[in-house]
Coordinates of C-alpha atoms and ligand atoms in Angstrom, one line a residue:
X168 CA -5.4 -7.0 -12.7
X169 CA -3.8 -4.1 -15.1
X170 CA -4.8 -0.7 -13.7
X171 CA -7.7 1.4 -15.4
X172 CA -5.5 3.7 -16.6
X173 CA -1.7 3.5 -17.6
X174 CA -0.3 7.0 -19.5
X175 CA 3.1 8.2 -20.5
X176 CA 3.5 11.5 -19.5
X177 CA 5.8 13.1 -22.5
X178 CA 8.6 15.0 -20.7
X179 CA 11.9 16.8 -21.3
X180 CA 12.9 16.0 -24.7
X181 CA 11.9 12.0 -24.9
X182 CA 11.5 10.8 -21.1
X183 CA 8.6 9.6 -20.8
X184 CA 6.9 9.8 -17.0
X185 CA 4.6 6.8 -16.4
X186 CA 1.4 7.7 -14.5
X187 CA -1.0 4.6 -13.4
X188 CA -4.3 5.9 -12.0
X189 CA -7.5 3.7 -11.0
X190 CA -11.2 4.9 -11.1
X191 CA -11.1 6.4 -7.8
X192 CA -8.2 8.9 -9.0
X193 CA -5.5 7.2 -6.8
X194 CA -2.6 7.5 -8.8
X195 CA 1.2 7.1 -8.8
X196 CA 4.2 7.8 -11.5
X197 CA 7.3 6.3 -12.2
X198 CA 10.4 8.6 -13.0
X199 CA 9.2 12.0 -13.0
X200 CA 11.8 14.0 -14.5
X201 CA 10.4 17.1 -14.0
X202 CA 6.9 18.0 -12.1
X203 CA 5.1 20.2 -13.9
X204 CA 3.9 17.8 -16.6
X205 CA 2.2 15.8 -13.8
X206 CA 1.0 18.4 -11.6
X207 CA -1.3 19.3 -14.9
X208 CA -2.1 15.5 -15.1
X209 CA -3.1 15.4 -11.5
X210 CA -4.8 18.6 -11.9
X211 CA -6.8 18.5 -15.1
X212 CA -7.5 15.1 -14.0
X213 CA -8.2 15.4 -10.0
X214 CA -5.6 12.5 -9.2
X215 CA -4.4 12.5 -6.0
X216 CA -0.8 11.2 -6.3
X217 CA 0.0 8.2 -4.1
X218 CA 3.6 7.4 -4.9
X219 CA 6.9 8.0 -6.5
X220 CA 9.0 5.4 -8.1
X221 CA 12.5 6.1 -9.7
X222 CA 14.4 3.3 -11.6
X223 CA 17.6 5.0 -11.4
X224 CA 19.6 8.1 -10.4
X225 CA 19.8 9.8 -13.4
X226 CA 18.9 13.6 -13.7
X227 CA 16.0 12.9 -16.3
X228 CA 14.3 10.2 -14.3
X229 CA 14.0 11.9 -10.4
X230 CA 14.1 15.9 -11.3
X231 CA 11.3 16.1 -10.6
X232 CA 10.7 13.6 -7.6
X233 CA 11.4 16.1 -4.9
X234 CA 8.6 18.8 -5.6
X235 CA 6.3 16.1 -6.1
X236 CA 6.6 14.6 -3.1
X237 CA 6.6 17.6 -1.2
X238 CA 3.5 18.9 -2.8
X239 CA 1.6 15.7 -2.6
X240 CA 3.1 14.0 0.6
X241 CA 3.4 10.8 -1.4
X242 CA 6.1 8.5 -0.5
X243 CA 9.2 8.4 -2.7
X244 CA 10.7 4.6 -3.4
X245 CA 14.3 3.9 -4.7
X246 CA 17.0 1.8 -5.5
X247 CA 20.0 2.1 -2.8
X248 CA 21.9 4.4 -4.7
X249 CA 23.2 7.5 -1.9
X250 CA 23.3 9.4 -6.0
X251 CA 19.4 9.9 -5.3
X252 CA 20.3 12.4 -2.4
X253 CA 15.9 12.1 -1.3
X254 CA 14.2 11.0 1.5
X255 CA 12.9 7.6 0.2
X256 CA 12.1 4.6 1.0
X257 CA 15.3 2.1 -0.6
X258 CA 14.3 -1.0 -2.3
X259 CA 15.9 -3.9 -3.9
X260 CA 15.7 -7.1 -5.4
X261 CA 13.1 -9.7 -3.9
X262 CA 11.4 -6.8 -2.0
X263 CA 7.9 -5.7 -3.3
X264 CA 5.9 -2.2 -3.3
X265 CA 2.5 -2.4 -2.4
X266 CA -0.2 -0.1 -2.1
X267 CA -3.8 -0.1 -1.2
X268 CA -4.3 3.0 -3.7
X269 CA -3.9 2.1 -6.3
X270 CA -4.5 -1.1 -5.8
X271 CA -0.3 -2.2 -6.9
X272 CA 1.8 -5.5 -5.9
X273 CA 5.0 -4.7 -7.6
X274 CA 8.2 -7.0 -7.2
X275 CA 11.4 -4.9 -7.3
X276 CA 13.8 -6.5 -10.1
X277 CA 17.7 -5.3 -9.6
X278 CA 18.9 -5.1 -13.3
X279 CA 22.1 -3.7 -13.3
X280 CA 24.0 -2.1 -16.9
X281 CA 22.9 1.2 -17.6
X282 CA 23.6 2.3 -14.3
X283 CA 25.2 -0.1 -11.0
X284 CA 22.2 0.2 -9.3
X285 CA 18.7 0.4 -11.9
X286 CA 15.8 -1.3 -10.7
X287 CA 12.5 -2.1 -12.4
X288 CA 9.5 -2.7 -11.0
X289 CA 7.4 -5.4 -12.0
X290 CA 3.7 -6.6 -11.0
X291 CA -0.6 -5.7 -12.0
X292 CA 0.6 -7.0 -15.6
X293 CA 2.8 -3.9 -16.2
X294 CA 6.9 -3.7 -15.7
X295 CA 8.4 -0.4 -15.4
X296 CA 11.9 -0.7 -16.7
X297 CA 13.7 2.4 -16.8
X298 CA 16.6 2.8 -19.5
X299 CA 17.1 -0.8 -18.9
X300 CA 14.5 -2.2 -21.3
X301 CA 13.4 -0.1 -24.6
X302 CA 10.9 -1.1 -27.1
X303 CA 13.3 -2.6 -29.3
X304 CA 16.0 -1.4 -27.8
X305 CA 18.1 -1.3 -24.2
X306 CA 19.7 1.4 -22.5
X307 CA 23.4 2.4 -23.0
X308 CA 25.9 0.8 -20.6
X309 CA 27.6 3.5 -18.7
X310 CA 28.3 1.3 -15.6
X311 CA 27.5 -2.2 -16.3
X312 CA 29.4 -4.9 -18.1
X313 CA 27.7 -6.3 -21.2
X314 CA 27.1 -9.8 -19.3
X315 CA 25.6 -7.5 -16.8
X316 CA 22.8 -5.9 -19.0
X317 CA 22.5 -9.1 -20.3
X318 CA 21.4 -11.2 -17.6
X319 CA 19.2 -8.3 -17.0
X320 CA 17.6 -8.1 -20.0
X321 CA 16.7 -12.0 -20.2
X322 CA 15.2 -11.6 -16.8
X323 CA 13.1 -8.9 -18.0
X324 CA 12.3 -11.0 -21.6
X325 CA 11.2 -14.3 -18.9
X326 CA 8.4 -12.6 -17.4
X327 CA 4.7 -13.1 -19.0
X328 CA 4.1 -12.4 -22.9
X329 CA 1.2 -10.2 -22.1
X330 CA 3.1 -8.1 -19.6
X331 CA 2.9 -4.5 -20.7
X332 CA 6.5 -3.0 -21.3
X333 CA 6.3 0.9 -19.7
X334 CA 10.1 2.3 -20.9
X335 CA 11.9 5.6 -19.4
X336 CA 12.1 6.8 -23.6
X337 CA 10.4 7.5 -26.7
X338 CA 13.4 6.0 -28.9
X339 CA 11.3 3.6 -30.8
X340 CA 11.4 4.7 -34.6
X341 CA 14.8 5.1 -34.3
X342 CA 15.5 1.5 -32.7
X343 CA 13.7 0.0 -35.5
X344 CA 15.7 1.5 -38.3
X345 CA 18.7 0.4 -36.5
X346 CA 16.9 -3.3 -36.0
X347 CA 16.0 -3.9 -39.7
X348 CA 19.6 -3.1 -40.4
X349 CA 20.8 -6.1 -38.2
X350 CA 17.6 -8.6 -39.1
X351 CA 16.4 -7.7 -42.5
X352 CA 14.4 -11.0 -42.7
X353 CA 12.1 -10.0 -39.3
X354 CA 8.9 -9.5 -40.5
X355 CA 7.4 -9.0 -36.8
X356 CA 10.2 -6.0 -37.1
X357 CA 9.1 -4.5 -40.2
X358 CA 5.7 -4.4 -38.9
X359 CA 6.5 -2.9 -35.6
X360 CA 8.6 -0.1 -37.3
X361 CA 5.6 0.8 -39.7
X362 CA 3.7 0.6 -36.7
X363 CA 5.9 2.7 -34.6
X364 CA 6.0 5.4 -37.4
X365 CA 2.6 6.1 -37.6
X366 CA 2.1 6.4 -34.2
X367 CA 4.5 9.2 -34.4
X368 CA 3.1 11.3 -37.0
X369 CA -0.5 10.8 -35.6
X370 CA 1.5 12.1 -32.3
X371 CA 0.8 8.8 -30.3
X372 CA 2.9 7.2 -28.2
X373 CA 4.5 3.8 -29.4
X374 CA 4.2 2.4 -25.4
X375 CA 3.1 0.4 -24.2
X376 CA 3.6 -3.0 -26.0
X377 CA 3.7 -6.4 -24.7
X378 CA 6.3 -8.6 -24.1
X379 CA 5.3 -10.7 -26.8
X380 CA 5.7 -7.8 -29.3
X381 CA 9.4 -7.0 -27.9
X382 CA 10.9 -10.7 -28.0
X383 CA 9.8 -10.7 -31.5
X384 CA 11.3 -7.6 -32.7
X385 CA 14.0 -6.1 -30.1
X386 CA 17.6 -7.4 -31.3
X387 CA 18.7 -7.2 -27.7
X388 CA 16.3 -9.9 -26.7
X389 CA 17.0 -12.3 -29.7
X390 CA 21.0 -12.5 -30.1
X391 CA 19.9 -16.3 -30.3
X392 CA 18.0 -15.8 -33.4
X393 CA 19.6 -17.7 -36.4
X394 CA 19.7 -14.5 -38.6
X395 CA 21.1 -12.0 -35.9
X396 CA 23.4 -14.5 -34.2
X397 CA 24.9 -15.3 -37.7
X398 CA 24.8 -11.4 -38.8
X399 CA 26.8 -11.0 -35.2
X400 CA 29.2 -13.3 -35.4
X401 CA 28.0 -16.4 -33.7
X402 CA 30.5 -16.0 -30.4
X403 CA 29.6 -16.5 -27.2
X404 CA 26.1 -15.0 -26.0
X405 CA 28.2 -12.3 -24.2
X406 CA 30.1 -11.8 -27.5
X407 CA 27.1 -11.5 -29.4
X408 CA 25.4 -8.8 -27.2
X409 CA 28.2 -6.5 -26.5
X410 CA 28.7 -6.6 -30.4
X411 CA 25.3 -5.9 -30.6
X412 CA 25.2 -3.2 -28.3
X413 CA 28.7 -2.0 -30.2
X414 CA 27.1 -1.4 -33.3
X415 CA 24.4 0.9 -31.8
X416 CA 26.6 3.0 -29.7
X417 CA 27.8 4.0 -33.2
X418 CA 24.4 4.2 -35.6
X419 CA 23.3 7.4 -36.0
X420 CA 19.4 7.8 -38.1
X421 CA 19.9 8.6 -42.1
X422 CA 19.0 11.9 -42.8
X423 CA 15.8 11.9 -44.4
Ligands
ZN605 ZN1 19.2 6.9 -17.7
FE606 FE1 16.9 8.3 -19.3

């Protein structure tokens, strides 16, 4: 069942903290980078925070984590990383986190690349994936192998079409213009990036999307598609991807 309410909470300069609430005002958030975005939430709003999830150490995902569970009493739950220096409760794959308020059943996926130890959390027709999974994009590999993020990602791309992807970053205008310059022909692409862009400038979000929408247009989930596997070089999937991921390391947006 998806939750009655699902928000990204805009914080820092593109994190993006996920609150899920249900009509009784039980409500939890995933990465806070900092608190005070969410303590308004909670306030204007008269949520009563439940729990803390973090996908990964990094500052910009669990600033925040600390003061919110001090000031709410909510549980904190992690990946086994001794980095996130909190009093949490450590999960991994095949474990699940599940809550009677909100209503939650969410299966902990290890997904390794951007960092050793990211999790996402999966479950209620939502995944919460971090810096692993963008919209049209993936995270930046500062400690996993590209065969690492990989396998990651295509776990991530198996689970249901209509699963609602919920992503750490507001990066999407810029992955499309970096997509269309790797699969011209993608017409499901050129359509998301128009999408994307007027989301923007009417100030909207451009998460969530579905699944669906994200195995038709990111280039990370379709090295197997004839145009981008050609365009990369047709090696080994591996090969492909880490060229892939290469090529946007060093893309930067045209000035406009
Ligand atoms: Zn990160
Ligand atoms: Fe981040």
């Amino acid at each position: 069942m998806l939750p009655a309410r699902l928000v990204p909470v805009p914080a820092l300069a593109d994190n993006y903290i996920w609150l899920l609430a249900d009509d009784e005002g039980a409500a939890i958030v995933v990465d806070p980078g900092e608190a005070a975005p969410v303590e308004r939430v909670l306030r204007r709003d008269g949520l009563a925070l439940q729990a803390i999830l973090l996908t990964h150490h990094h500052g910009d995902h669990i600033g925040g984590a600390a003061e919110l569970a001090a000031a709410s009493g909510a549980p904190v739950y992690a990946p086994r990383d001794p980095r996130i220096g909190l009093d949490a409760r450590r999960v991994g794959d095949g474990e699940c986190v599940v809550l009677e308020a909100p209503a939650l059943d969410l299966d902990v996926l290890e997904v390794p690349g951007h960092t050793a130890t990211h999790i996402a959390f999966f479950g209620n027709g939502v995944l919460f994936s971090g810096d692993t999974l963008f919209s049209v994009g993936c995270g930046r590999l500062f400690e996993g192998t590209p065969a690492q993020m990989l396998a990651s990602l295509d776990r991530l791309a198996a689970l249901p079409g209509d699963t609602l992807l919920c992503c750490g970053h507001e990066y999407t205008v810029a992955n499309c213009a970096f997509a269309i310059g790797q699969e011209p022909g993608n017409a499901a692409l050129a359509e998301r990036a128009a999408q994307a862009a007027n989301q923007r400038a009417a100030g909207q979000a451009t998460v969530p999307v579905t699944l669906d929408v994200e195995r038709a247009t990111n280039p990370f989930l379709r090295i197997d598609a004839p145009e981008l596997a050609m365009a990369l070089g047709q090696g080994e999937r591996v090969a492909r991807f880490a060229e892939l991921r290469r090529r946007k390391d060093d893309f930067r947006m045209p000035a406009r």
